[in-house]
Structure formats: structure tokens, C-alpha cells
Coordinates of C-alpha atoms and ligand atoms in Angstrom, one line a residue:
M1 CA -2.2 136.6 134.3
K2 CA -3.0 136.8 137.9
S3 CA -3.0 140.4 139.8
H4 CA -0.8 138.9 142.1
Y5 CA 2.2 135.8 143.3
D6 CA 4.0 135.1 145.4
L7 CA 6.8 135.0 143.6
I8 CA 7.5 137.6 139.7
A9 CA 12.0 137.0 138.0
I10 CA 11.9 139.7 135.6
G11 CA 14.5 138.4 133.0
A12 CA 14.0 134.5 131.3
G13 CA 17.2 134.1 131.4
S14 CA 19.8 131.8 133.5
A15 CA 19.4 133.4 137.0
G16 CA 15.1 134.2 136.0
L17 CA 14.6 130.1 134.6
G18 CA 16.3 129.3 137.9
V19 CA 14.5 130.9 140.3
A20 CA 11.5 130.7 138.1
I21 CA 11.4 127.0 137.8
A22 CA 12.0 125.8 141.1
M23 CA 9.8 128.2 143.6
K24 CA 7.1 126.6 140.7
R25 CA 7.6 123.3 141.8
L26 CA 8.3 124.0 145.0
G27 CA 4.5 124.9 145.0
F28 CA 4.5 129.1 144.9
D29 CA 2.3 130.9 142.5
V30 CA 5.7 132.0 139.6
L31 CA 5.3 134.5 137.0
I32 CA 8.6 135.2 134.6
V33 CA 8.3 137.5 132.3
D34 CA 10.5 138.5 129.5
R35 CA 10.8 141.0 126.0
T36 CA 10.1 138.2 123.9
D37 CA 9.9 134.7 123.3
H38 CA 13.3 134.9 120.8
R39 CA 15.0 136.3 124.6
I40 CA 13.8 133.3 126.9
G41 CA 17.2 131.6 128.2
G42 CA 18.5 135.7 128.3
D43 CA 22.4 136.0 126.6
C44 CA 23.8 131.8 127.2
L45 CA 21.4 131.1 124.3
N46 CA 21.6 134.0 122.8
D47 CA 24.3 135.8 122.3
G48 CA 26.8 133.9 125.1
C49 CA 27.8 130.8 126.8
V50 CA 25.8 128.5 124.1
P51 CA 27.2 130.1 120.6
S52 CA 30.7 131.3 122.0
K53 CA 31.5 127.4 123.2
A54 CA 29.1 126.1 119.8
L55 CA 31.3 128.4 117.7
I56 CA 34.8 126.7 119.6
H57 CA 33.8 124.0 118.7
V58 CA 33.9 123.6 115.7
S59 CA 37.4 125.9 115.6
R60 CA 38.1 123.2 117.6
L61 CA 37.7 121.1 114.8
V62 CA 38.8 123.3 112.1
H63 CA 42.5 122.6 114.7
S64 CA 42.1 119.7 114.5
A65 CA 42.2 118.1 111.4
R66 CA 44.7 121.3 110.4
R67 CA 47.2 119.0 112.7
V68 CA 46.8 115.5 110.8
Q69 CA 49.7 116.4 108.7
P70 CA 52.5 115.1 109.7
F71 CA 50.8 111.5 109.9
G72 CA 50.7 111.4 105.9
W73 CA 46.6 113.2 105.7
K74 CA 46.1 117.0 104.8
A75 CA 43.2 118.6 105.5
D76 CA 42.8 122.3 103.5
G77 CA 40.2 124.3 102.5
K78 CA 38.7 127.3 103.4
T79 CA 35.9 128.3 106.0
D80 CA 31.9 128.9 105.0
L81 CA 31.5 131.0 108.2
A82 CA 28.0 131.2 107.5
A83 CA 27.0 127.3 107.7
V84 CA 29.6 127.4 111.3
M85 CA 27.0 130.1 112.3
Q86 CA 24.2 127.8 111.0
Y87 CA 25.6 125.0 113.0
V88 CA 25.8 127.0 115.8
R89 CA 22.2 128.3 115.1
E90 CA 21.4 125.0 115.2
R91 CA 22.6 124.1 118.8
Q92 CA 20.8 127.1 119.9
D93 CA 17.4 126.0 118.6
V94 CA 18.0 122.6 120.0
I95 CA 18.5 124.2 123.7
R96 CA 15.7 126.5 122.4
T97 CA 12.7 123.5 123.0
H98 CA 13.4 123.8 126.9
E99 CA 13.9 127.5 127.0
N100 CA 10.6 129.0 125.6
A101 CA 7.4 130.6 126.8
T102 CA 4.5 127.6 125.9
H103 CA 7.3 125.3 127.0
L104 CA 7.6 126.8 130.2
R105 CA 3.8 127.2 130.7
D106 CA 2.8 123.7 129.5
A107 CA 5.4 121.6 131.0
E108 CA 6.3 124.4 134.6
G109 CA 3.4 125.3 135.2
L110 CA 4.3 128.8 134.8
D111 CA 3.1 131.8 134.0
V112 CA 3.9 134.0 131.7
E113 CA 4.5 137.0 130.0
L114 CA 5.7 139.0 127.3
G115 CA 6.5 142.4 127.2
A116 CA 8.8 144.8 129.2
A117 CA 8.3 144.7 132.9
R118 CA 8.9 148.9 135.3
F119 CA 8.4 148.4 138.6
T120 CA 5.6 150.9 139.2
G121 CA 5.4 150.0 143.7
R122 CA 7.0 148.6 145.8
Q123 CA 6.1 145.2 145.1
E124 CA 4.0 146.2 141.3
I125 CA 5.5 145.9 137.8
E126 CA 3.7 146.5 134.7
I127 CA 4.8 144.7 131.7
A128 CA 3.8 146.3 128.2
G129 CA 3.3 144.0 125.1
D130 CA 4.4 144.0 121.8
D131 CA 0.3 144.7 121.0
G132 CA 0.6 147.8 123.1
L133 CA -1.1 146.3 126.4
I134 CA 0.1 147.7 129.6
Q135 CA -0.6 144.7 132.6
R136 CA -0.3 145.5 136.0
V137 CA 1.0 142.7 138.6
S138 CA 2.3 142.7 142.0
A139 CA 4.1 139.5 144.1
K140 CA 5.2 139.6 147.5
N141 CA 8.4 139.6 146.1
I142 CA 9.9 140.4 143.0
V143 CA 13.9 139.3 141.4
L144 CA 15.3 140.9 140.0
C145 CA 17.6 138.9 136.7
T146 CA 17.2 141.4 134.3
G147 CA 21.3 140.7 133.5
S148 CA 23.9 143.2 131.7
K149 CA 24.9 144.8 128.6
P150 CA 28.5 144.6 126.9
Q151 CA 30.5 148.0 127.5
T152 CA 30.2 150.3 125.2
L153 CA 34.0 151.7 123.4
Q154 CA 34.6 154.9 124.4
A155 CA 36.8 156.5 120.9
E156 CA 36.7 159.1 118.3
G157 CA 35.4 158.6 115.5
I158 CA 33.1 155.3 116.4
D159 CA 30.7 156.0 115.2
R160 CA 32.5 155.6 111.6
V161 CA 32.5 152.3 112.1
T162 CA 30.1 148.8 112.4
V163 CA 31.2 147.8 116.3
Y164 CA 30.2 144.0 117.0
T165 CA 29.5 142.7 120.5
N166 CA 28.7 140.1 121.4
E167 CA 25.5 140.9 120.7
N168 CA 25.9 140.7 116.7
I169 CA 29.5 138.8 116.3
F170 CA 27.1 135.6 115.4
T171 CA 25.1 137.4 113.0
L172 CA 28.4 137.3 111.1
N173 CA 28.6 134.9 107.6
E174 CA 31.3 136.3 106.4
L175 CA 35.0 134.7 108.0
P176 CA 36.6 138.4 108.6
E177 CA 40.1 138.5 106.8
R178 CA 41.5 140.4 109.6
L179 CA 39.1 140.8 113.2
L180 CA 40.4 143.3 115.6
I181 CA 39.7 142.7 118.9
V182 CA 39.2 144.8 122.0
G183 CA 39.4 143.6 125.3
A184 CA 41.9 140.8 126.5
G185 CA 38.9 138.7 128.8
P186 CA 37.2 135.8 128.5
I187 CA 35.6 136.9 125.7
G188 CA 38.6 137.8 123.9
M189 CA 40.3 135.4 124.2
E190 CA 37.8 132.6 123.6
M191 CA 36.3 134.6 120.3
G192 CA 40.1 135.5 119.2
Q193 CA 41.8 132.1 119.0
A194 CA 38.4 130.6 118.0
F195 CA 38.1 132.8 114.7
Q196 CA 41.9 132.8 114.4
R197 CA 41.6 128.6 113.5
L198 CA 38.9 129.1 111.5
G199 CA 41.3 131.1 109.3
S200 CA 40.8 135.4 110.0
Q201 CA 44.3 137.1 111.4
V202 CA 43.1 137.8 115.0
T203 CA 45.2 141.5 116.6
V204 CA 44.1 141.8 120.0
V205 CA 44.3 145.1 121.9
G206 CA 44.4 145.1 125.7
S207 CA 44.5 148.3 128.0
E208 CA 46.6 145.9 130.8
D209 CA 49.7 144.8 130.6
R210 CA 48.7 141.3 130.2
I211 CA 46.1 138.9 128.7
M212 CA 43.1 137.6 131.2
S213 CA 43.9 139.7 134.0
K214 CA 42.3 137.8 136.9
E215 CA 44.4 134.9 136.1
L216 CA 47.6 134.4 138.0
P217 CA 50.5 136.6 135.3
E218 CA 52.0 132.9 134.6
V219 CA 48.6 131.5 134.0
S220 CA 48.1 134.5 131.5
G221 CA 51.7 134.2 130.1
L222 CA 51.7 130.7 129.4
L223 CA 48.2 130.9 127.1
Q224 CA 49.3 134.1 126.1
K225 CA 52.4 132.1 124.6
R226 CA 50.0 129.4 123.2
L227 CA 47.7 132.1 121.2
T228 CA 50.9 133.3 120.1
A229 CA 52.1 130.1 118.3
E230 CA 48.5 129.7 116.7
G231 CA 49.1 133.7 115.2
V232 CA 46.9 135.2 117.6
A233 CA 48.5 139.3 117.3
F234 CA 48.7 141.1 120.4
K235 CA 49.2 145.0 121.3
L236 CA 49.2 144.8 125.8
G237 CA 49.1 147.8 127.6
C238 CA 47.4 149.9 124.6
R239 CA 44.5 151.5 124.4
V240 CA 42.2 152.2 119.9
N241 CA 42.1 156.1 120.9
A242 CA 40.4 156.2 117.6
F243 CA 38.8 155.6 114.2
S244 CA 40.4 157.8 110.9
D245 CA 37.8 155.0 109.0
A246 CA 35.5 152.8 109.2
N247 CA 38.3 150.0 108.9
T248 CA 40.9 151.1 110.4
A249 CA 42.4 151.9 113.8
E250 CA 43.9 153.6 115.8
V251 CA 46.4 152.4 118.5
E252 CA 48.2 153.7 121.5
H253 CA 51.0 151.9 122.9
K254 CA 52.2 153.0 127.0
D255 CA 54.8 155.1 125.5
G256 CA 52.4 157.6 123.7
S257 CA 53.8 156.2 120.2
T258 CA 50.6 155.7 117.5
E259 CA 50.0 153.1 115.2
Q260 CA 46.9 151.6 112.5
I261 CA 45.9 148.8 113.2
P262 CA 43.9 147.7 109.6
F263 CA 41.4 145.4 110.0
D264 CA 38.0 144.2 108.6
V265 CA 35.5 143.8 111.7
I266 CA 35.6 144.9 114.9
L267 CA 34.8 143.1 118.1
V268 CA 34.5 144.9 121.8
A269 CA 34.5 143.0 124.5
V270 CA 35.5 145.5 127.2
G271 CA 34.1 144.5 129.9
R272 CA 30.4 144.6 131.0
T273 CA 27.5 147.6 132.3
F274 CA 24.0 148.1 132.9
H275 CA 21.0 150.3 131.2
F276 CA 17.9 150.1 134.5
D277 CA 16.2 153.3 133.5
D278 CA 14.0 151.8 131.1
L279 CA 12.4 149.9 134.6
N280 CA 12.0 153.0 136.3
L281 CA 13.7 151.2 140.0
P282 CA 12.7 154.4 142.1
A283 CA 9.5 154.3 141.9
A284 CA 10.0 151.0 143.9
G285 CA 13.1 152.7 145.9
I286 CA 15.3 150.2 144.4
D287 CA 19.0 152.9 144.4
L288 CA 21.9 152.0 142.5
N289 CA 25.6 152.4 144.2
D290 CA 28.5 154.2 143.1
K291 CA 29.4 151.8 140.2
G292 CA 25.5 151.5 139.1
Q293 CA 25.1 148.7 140.0
I294 CA 21.8 147.7 141.9
K295 CA 22.8 147.9 145.5
L296 CA 22.5 144.7 147.1
N297 CA 22.8 143.4 151.8
D298 CA 24.9 139.7 152.1
Y299 CA 21.4 138.2 151.1
L300 CA 21.0 139.7 148.0
Q301 CA 18.2 141.5 148.9
T302 CA 18.0 145.2 147.4
T303 CA 17.3 149.0 149.1
N304 CA 13.8 147.6 148.9
G305 CA 12.9 144.1 151.0
H306 CA 10.8 142.9 149.2
V307 CA 13.1 142.8 145.6
F308 CA 16.3 140.9 145.2
A309 CA 18.7 140.8 142.2
A310 CA 20.5 137.4 140.9
G311 CA 22.6 136.6 137.5
D312 CA 24.6 139.5 136.2
A313 CA 22.2 141.7 138.3
A314 CA 23.5 141.1 141.1
A315 CA 27.4 142.3 140.4
G316 CA 26.7 145.1 143.2
S317 CA 26.9 142.1 145.8
P318 CA 29.4 142.1 148.9
A319 CA 31.1 139.4 148.0
G320 CA 31.4 141.0 144.6
T321 CA 31.2 140.5 141.0
R322 CA 30.8 137.4 139.0
Y323 CA 29.2 137.6 135.4
F324 CA 28.6 133.2 134.7
S325 CA 25.5 131.2 134.3
H326 CA 26.2 129.5 137.2
A327 CA 27.5 132.4 139.3
A328 CA 23.4 132.6 138.8
E329 CA 22.6 129.2 140.3
L330 CA 24.2 130.3 143.0
H331 CA 22.6 133.3 143.3
V332 CA 19.2 131.5 143.0
S333 CA 20.6 128.5 145.7
T334 CA 21.2 131.0 148.1
L335 CA 18.0 133.6 147.9
I336 CA 15.6 129.7 147.9
N337 CA 17.7 128.9 150.6
N338 CA 16.5 131.7 152.3
F339 CA 12.4 132.4 150.7
I340 CA 11.5 128.7 151.9
T341 CA 14.1 129.1 155.7
P342 CA 12.0 129.7 158.4
G343 CA 13.1 133.0 160.1
K344 CA 16.2 135.1 160.0
V345 CA 18.7 132.6 162.0
L346 CA 18.8 130.3 158.8
D347 CA 19.4 132.3 156.0
K348 CA 23.0 132.1 153.7
K349 CA 24.9 135.1 152.8
L350 CA 25.8 135.2 149.2
S351 CA 29.9 133.6 149.1
Y352 CA 32.4 133.1 146.5
D353 CA 34.2 131.5 148.6
S354 CA 34.0 128.0 146.4
F355 CA 33.6 129.4 143.4
S356 CA 34.9 128.1 140.0
W357 CA 35.1 129.3 136.6
V358 CA 36.1 127.6 133.0
T359 CA 37.7 129.7 130.1
F360 CA 37.1 127.6 127.3
T361 CA 40.5 128.3 125.3
D362 CA 42.6 125.6 124.3
P363 CA 44.6 125.3 126.7
E364 CA 41.4 126.2 128.9
V365 CA 42.0 128.3 132.4
A366 CA 40.0 126.9 135.0
T367 CA 40.7 128.5 138.2
F368 CA 38.6 127.6 141.9
G369 CA 38.3 128.6 145.3
L370 CA 40.0 131.3 146.8
T371 CA 42.8 133.2 144.8
E372 CA 45.6 133.9 146.3
Q373 CA 44.9 137.7 146.8
D374 CA 41.2 136.8 148.6
L375 CA 44.1 134.6 151.3
K376 CA 46.7 137.5 151.1
E377 CA 43.8 139.9 151.8
R378 CA 42.1 137.9 154.5
K379 CA 45.0 137.1 156.1
I380 CA 44.8 133.5 155.4
S381 CA 48.0 131.6 156.2
Y382 CA 49.0 129.2 152.5
E383 CA 50.9 127.2 150.7
R384 CA 51.7 127.6 147.5
I385 CA 52.3 124.2 144.8
D386 CA 53.3 124.3 141.7
Y387 CA 53.0 120.9 139.9
D388 CA 54.6 120.9 135.9
F389 CA 52.8 118.3 134.1
G390 CA 55.9 117.7 132.6
H391 CA 56.3 113.6 133.6
D392 CA 52.2 112.8 133.3
D393 CA 52.7 110.4 131.2
R394 CA 48.8 110.8 130.2
A395 CA 50.7 114.5 129.1
I396 CA 53.8 113.4 127.4
I397 CA 51.5 110.7 125.0
E398 CA 49.7 113.8 124.1
G399 CA 51.9 116.6 123.7
Y400 CA 50.6 118.9 126.7
E401 CA 53.7 118.7 129.3
Y402 CA 53.7 122.5 129.5
A403 CA 50.1 122.3 131.4
K404 CA 50.0 123.5 135.1
L405 CA 48.5 122.9 138.5
I406 CA 49.3 125.6 141.3
L407 CA 47.1 124.6 144.4
F408 CA 47.0 127.4 147.6
T409 CA 47.1 124.8 150.5
T410 CA 46.9 124.6 153.7
P411 CA 50.4 125.1 155.6
D412 CA 51.6 121.6 156.3
G413 CA 51.5 120.1 159.4
I414 CA 52.9 118.0 160.7
N415 CA 50.2 114.8 158.4
P416 CA 50.9 116.3 155.0
F417 CA 47.9 113.3 154.3
G418 CA 45.8 116.0 156.4
T419 CA 46.2 119.2 154.1
K420 CA 43.2 120.8 152.2
I421 CA 42.6 122.8 148.9
L422 CA 42.2 126.2 149.5
G423 CA 41.9 127.2 146.3
G424 CA 44.0 127.1 142.5
T425 CA 44.3 127.3 139.1
M426 CA 45.0 125.3 136.0
I427 CA 45.9 125.1 132.5
A428 CA 45.2 122.2 130.1
P429 CA 43.9 121.3 127.7
N430 CA 40.2 119.6 128.9
A431 CA 41.0 121.9 132.6
G432 CA 37.2 122.3 133.1
E433 CA 36.9 119.0 133.2
L434 CA 40.1 117.9 134.7
S435 CA 40.1 119.9 138.3
Q436 CA 36.0 119.0 138.9
E437 CA 37.8 116.8 141.6
L438 CA 39.3 119.6 142.7
I439 CA 36.8 121.6 142.7
L440 CA 34.6 119.5 144.9
A441 CA 38.2 119.4 147.3
V442 CA 37.3 122.6 147.7
E443 CA 34.0 122.3 148.5
Q444 CA 33.7 119.4 150.8
K445 CA 37.0 119.9 152.3
L446 CA 38.8 117.1 151.0
T447 CA 41.9 116.5 152.3
A448 CA 44.9 114.8 150.5
G449 CA 44.8 111.6 151.5
A450 CA 41.7 111.7 149.6
F451 CA 43.2 111.5 146.6
F452 CA 46.9 110.3 147.7
N453 CA 44.4 106.7 148.5
K454 CA 42.8 106.7 145.1
I455 CA 43.8 104.2 142.7
Y456 CA 43.4 106.3 139.5
P457 CA 42.8 104.1 136.1
Y458 CA 46.2 105.0 133.7
P459 CA 46.4 106.5 131.8
T460 CA 43.6 108.7 132.0
A461 CA 44.0 113.1 132.7
S462 CA 43.1 113.5 135.7
R463 CA 45.7 111.3 137.7
V464 CA 47.8 114.5 138.1
N465 CA 45.3 115.4 140.7
K466 CA 47.0 112.4 142.6
S467 CA 50.8 113.1 141.5
V468 CA 50.6 116.5 142.7
W469 CA 50.4 115.2 146.9
V470 CA 52.3 112.0 145.9
D471 CA 55.3 115.2 144.5
H472 CA 54.2 117.5 147.5
I473 CA 54.1 114.6 150.0
S474 CA 57.5 112.9 149.3
D475 CA 58.8 115.7 149.1
N476 CA 57.5 116.9 152.1
L477 CA 57.0 114.2 155.0
P478 CA 58.8 115.7 158.1
G479 CA 61.8 113.7 158.7
V480 CA 61.4 112.0 161.8
A481 CA 58.2 109.8 160.7
K482 CA 60.1 108.8 157.3
K483 CA 62.8 107.8 161.1
A484 CA 59.6 106.3 162.6
V485 CA 58.7 104.5 159.3
R486 CA 62.1 102.8 159.1
W487 CA 62.3 101.7 162.6
L488 CA 59.3 100.4 162.1
Y489 CA 60.2 97.9 158.6
Ligands
FAD1 C1 30.8 136.2 124.7 C2 30.7 134.8 126.3 C3 30.5 134.0 126.2 C4 29.7 133.5 127.7 N1 30.5 132.2 128.4 C5 30.2 132.2 129.3 C6 30.4 130.2 129.2 O1 30.9 129.6 129.0 N2 30.2 130.1 131.0 C7 29.1 131.0 132.0 O2 29.3 130.6 132.8 N3 29.1 131.9 131.4 C8 29.2 132.6 130.3 N4 29.0 133.7 130.3 C9 28.2 134.6 130.7 C10 26.3 134.6 131.3 O3 25.9 134.6 129.3 C11 26.4 135.2 131.7 O4 26.2 135.8 133.1 C12 24.8 134.6 131.6 O5 24.0 134.5 130.8 C13 24.2 135.8 132.6 O6 22.4 135.5 132.7 P1 21.2 136.2 133.3 O7 20.1 135.0 133.9 O8 22.1 136.9 134.7 O9 21.1 137.2 132.3 P2 20.2 137.1 131.1 O10 20.9 135.8 130.4 O11 21.2 138.2 130.2 O12 19.0 137.6 131.0 C14 18.3 139.0 131.2 C15 16.9 138.7 130.8 O13 16.9 139.9 131.2 C16 15.8 140.2 130.1 N5 15.1 142.0 130.4 C17 15.8 142.8 131.1 N6 15.1 143.9 131.3 C18 14.1 143.3 131.0 C19 12.5 143.8 131.5 N7 13.0 145.6 132.1 N8 12.1 142.9 131.2 C20 11.3 141.8 131.0 N9 13.0 141.3 130.2 C21 13.9 142.4 130.1 C22 16.8 140.4 129.0 O14 15.7 140.0 127.8 C23 17.2 138.8 129.2 O15 16.6 137.8 128.4 C24 29.2 134.4 128.8 C25 29.4 135.6 128.5 C26 29.9 136.4 127.1 C27 28.8 137.5 126.9
NAD2 N1 34.2 131.1 129.7 C1 33.1 132.0 129.9 O1 33.1 131.4 131.9 C2 33.3 133.0 130.2 C3 33.9 133.4 128.6 C4 33.5 134.6 128.3 C5 32.4 135.9 129.3 N2 32.6 135.8 130.5 C6 31.6 136.4 131.5 O2 31.9 137.8 130.8 C7 32.1 138.3 131.4 C8 32.4 140.1 130.2 O3 34.2 139.5 129.9 P1 34.9 140.6 128.8 O4 35.5 139.9 128.6 O5 33.7 141.4 127.8 O6 35.1 141.2 129.8 P2 36.5 141.3 131.0 O7 35.6 142.1 132.3 O8 36.3 140.2 131.8 O9 37.7 141.5 130.1 C9 37.5 143.1 129.1 C10 39.1 143.1 129.7 O10 39.0 144.2 128.9 C11 39.6 144.9 128.9 N3 39.7 146.6 128.9 C12 38.7 147.6 129.2 N4 38.6 148.8 128.3 C13 39.4 148.3 127.2 C14 40.1 149.1 126.0 N5 39.1 150.4 126.1 N6 40.5 149.3 125.3 C15 41.1 147.6 125.7 N7 40.9 146.8 126.7 C16 39.8 147.1 127.4 C17 39.8 145.6 130.6 O11 41.3 145.7 131.3 C18 39.5 143.3 130.4 O12 41.0 142.9 131.0 C19 33.6 138.2 132.0 O13 33.4 138.7 133.1 C20 33.2 136.7 132.0 O14 32.9 136.6 133.9 C21 32.5 134.4 130.3

């Protein structure tokens, strides 16, 4: 390790790996630090996206197998959770072959130090290795990529309970008969459906009146209906008040009544938080905001001009909070643009205006661009288009006529072919893949005409991205335009 670098990334998750590898490839001297070799890859690889999506994959296989019964096939049996988790670990290990210290050193040319980093000055950190050795190192710029932690549940008697979070749920080896999930956000919904499909009886307790409250109410409602049909039980507008013993939660309903819910395993997924104490941020002049997040400006810069944040650690950005691996990717591209462009004039502010996310339930929920709330807050005129998949041939063939696409668009002018998408949501099987064209349209400001004029192979599922416009344009073609066309005919 050198004593000074162009850039140090603290944390080697999605954000740290992204910024360190890109800066190294651009020719800078870069050091990346994480606590252990196994932590490289961060939450995404170790306790987030990768294990959850591998588990979801297996649960989808089990679910599909059960659905063959009407066609003369029979699938029965019980989930061997140890084998499922073995599959999950094997998939993680494949990714680990390129997300480890040796690979980063040999293939990427990065300097990698393993140990806990803490600030000792405005541009200086010390790294405490496992061997007790403490090393000091400085850099022109430091990027904090230290991620987030699961928020804890405050309830009387919680110390009697073995609490699972995303950090240890993937170590389970026996399928819980009764799984209680606290929190009806994306973790609760993805994990809830997966465990229900694998054979657990899942009950979800959510403090809000609806699940996935960051989504449109009709999308939450439809997803809840689908999950209920699969057997997931919901207690919404409720709180877990106390635990009378290690396997019983007392849930309080809105009307003040209480209910005892027995469980074998409890998964807490009530949002994210931060523990910055170890980093000694005051030594570097890095302030927190009143929510305990790192205080940032529009350029992801902390109150110390040489220190920046990316990934979950950038939750305090004025642009808003987004906890996603691809949000880290957006932060990294914003930072790199600003590191390598001369002067402040070309600096890019972080913007989530074309951002998107996908919740990998079945059906998936894909949300992109500006939300209706953003449009209202910014006083942007818009129109809403609701498209039901009821008449889409592919949806009919595969039985997902319940699916929906909701678009927020620029208001129709005299030329409906010129309408642009500002944002939207799709709830459908594979919505994450189906919505990619729409997301590109938001980002590139493509018009309705681009979809209208495209010929989609029949019966691809993505034909809905055209059908929505065919219906909308035919319904809204101005009378004068119809008259003119008829006159020309
Ligand atoms: C169950 C679950 C499922 C998810 N699914 C998805 C998904 O499908 N798609 C998606 O986009 N996002 C998903 N996410 C979110 C995604 O995992 C996170 O947004 C992303 O991993 C954040 O990356 P990061 O680099 O900011 O932080 P992390 O990946 O948490 O990395 C931070 C790293 O910093 C290290 N570190 C912290 N402090 C120090 C220190 N003092 N010294 C040295 N090292 C330190 C840690 O060891 C860690 O490795 C999911 C999250 C969860 C919990
Ligand atoms: N597919 C994906 O991209 C994906 C999947 C999983 C997680 N994530 C990311 O991880 C982050 C964390 O997920 P999450 O589901 O923990 O958080 P979340 O904040 O999105 O949802 C937590 C839910 O728990 C509720 N809640 C809070 N306290 C509660 C309490 N005491 N009792 C009952 N309910 C309570 C909240 O009202 C909220 O609805 C998300 O913000 C998301 O960005 C992404």
C-alpha cells in the first residue's frame, strides 16, 4: 500500500467497487478498503440482491411445478431448505470469483486493504487490520461507500426472540412452518412470497394501511390480492407491540385491539439505518443531517470538500433516498463525471428523474421516471394513461390479464404522436424486463410515435408498450385530424 492515493473508496459493495474500478481504469491510483475479503461485494452479493433473487428463483420453480397438476402431472414433496440455501451460496460463490481481493488486485490492478477504516483527518484514514496492524493512508478524494444496516424493531420482550433480518435469513437451514414478517416493503414482499411458495405459512405485519407504500395504491392493492390468493396473510395498519415469549408476537390493530400471533421464525424488514460511529466522521469535518444520514450537496459531496458518498451511504442527498445497487451505479457515474470534467460548469447534479426500480415479486412491479407525487410537487402538467392487459393476446395465452400499466405523460397536444412518457408503473409477470423500453423512452425523451411505428413480433409480451399508445392515440385523435384524413382518402 502506498501512503497517498488519488482516490480511496471505503467499502467494497456496489458503490465502492463501481467507483474504484472505473477510476483505476481511467488511470488513477486507487485504494479500496473493506472489512474482510468475504464482505467484498457488500450487501448486494452477501445479504441482498443476489441471495434474495436466487431464493426467489427456486421458489418460482416450486410454484410452477405445483401449477402443472391440471395437465395430468403431479408435483409433490417438501422443500429441503438446506439444499435451497446451498444453491443460493453456490450462485453467490460464482459471483465471488470476480468480487474478491485477489481478483481486484490481479485483474483490475487495484490496491485492496482489508480492515475497518476510520478518519484521522480531512483527507486521511487509518485501517485496522485483523492482525491488529493499523496503517495510515491519505488521498486527494475519499468516497464513503459504507452502505446501510437493517433498522431494528423496538418492541417489549424482543430480547427473548431470535430476530432474523436480511443479514442472517439466508443462513436458515430448516423451512419455518410459520414465518412472521414485520414490514410490508420490498424485502417483506419478496421474501414473504418466496417463503410462502416454498411451503411456509407467512404472515406479514405492516404499520401502514397498504403494502409497498412507495407504489401507487392500485398497484399495492393488486399485488396484495395476488399474494393473498397464494396464502400470505396480512395484518396491515398494525404494529408488533411486544413478545410474550420467544415464539409469540402481540400485534396491536388500529382500533387498539390486540392479537397474539405464534411464529417459528420472525424476519424484520422495517427499513434501513446507519451506524457511523466507527468511522470517526468528526475528525474529517463530515456532518450528519437531522435524520442521521451523511449531509450531502447536489453533487454527493459531504461537508468536507474532499469526501463524497455513494450507494446507500448517499441517502442524505437532496435528490432523495434510494437504496438500490443501480442507485449506487448512478451515484458512481455522477461522481466520475464530476471528478474528470474540468471546472464546476460541467459538474452533474444527482438526479433521479429517469430512475427506475423493480420489485421481484410475481407479478413484478417496475416503477420508473417521475412519480405522480413528483409531478404534483413540481407543478408539471401531466396526463395519466391506464392500460389493462385484459385484451393483450400474450397475457390471455399465459393467463395474466390482471396486469396493468400506468403511464404519466406530457399532456396530449394537437399531435398525440408527440406525447412523451414522464413516468409510470407496470405490474405484470416480468415487468422488470417488459418496462425497459419505456424506461429508455423516459431517459431519451422518445415520443409515442416511436412505439406506434415499431412493428413488434407477435405475440411478444412487450407489444403492450405499443398497444398502450395505439389505444390512446385512437381514442384521442382530434376530430379535425380524422376529418382531414377522411377528406384526403
Ligand atoms: C434483501 C435485500 C434485497 C435487495 N435487492 C435488491 C435488488 O434486487 N436490486 C437492487 O438494486 N437493490 C437491492 N437491494 C439493495 C442493495 O443491496 C443495496 O442498495 C446495495 O447493496 C448498496 O450498496 P453499497 O455499496 O452502498 O453498500 P454495501 O453493499 O452495503 O457495501 C458497503 C460495504 O462497506 C463496508 N464497510 C462499512 N463500513 C466500513 C468501514 N468502516 N471500513 C471498511 N469497510 C466498511 C461493508 O463491509 C460493506 O461491504 C436489496 C437489499 C436487501 C437488503
Ligand atoms: N428489488 C429491489 O430492488 C429491492 C428488494 C428488497 C429491498 N430493496 C431495497 O432495500 C430497502 C429496504 O427494504 P425494506 O423492505 O426493509 O424497507 P422499506 O423502508 O422500503 O419498507 C419497510 C416497511 O416497513 C414498515 N414499517 C416500519 N416500521 C414498522 C414496524 N415497526 N412495524 C411494521 N411495519 C413497519 C414501513 O412502513 C415500510 O412500509 C428498500 O428501500 C429497497 O430500496 C430493494
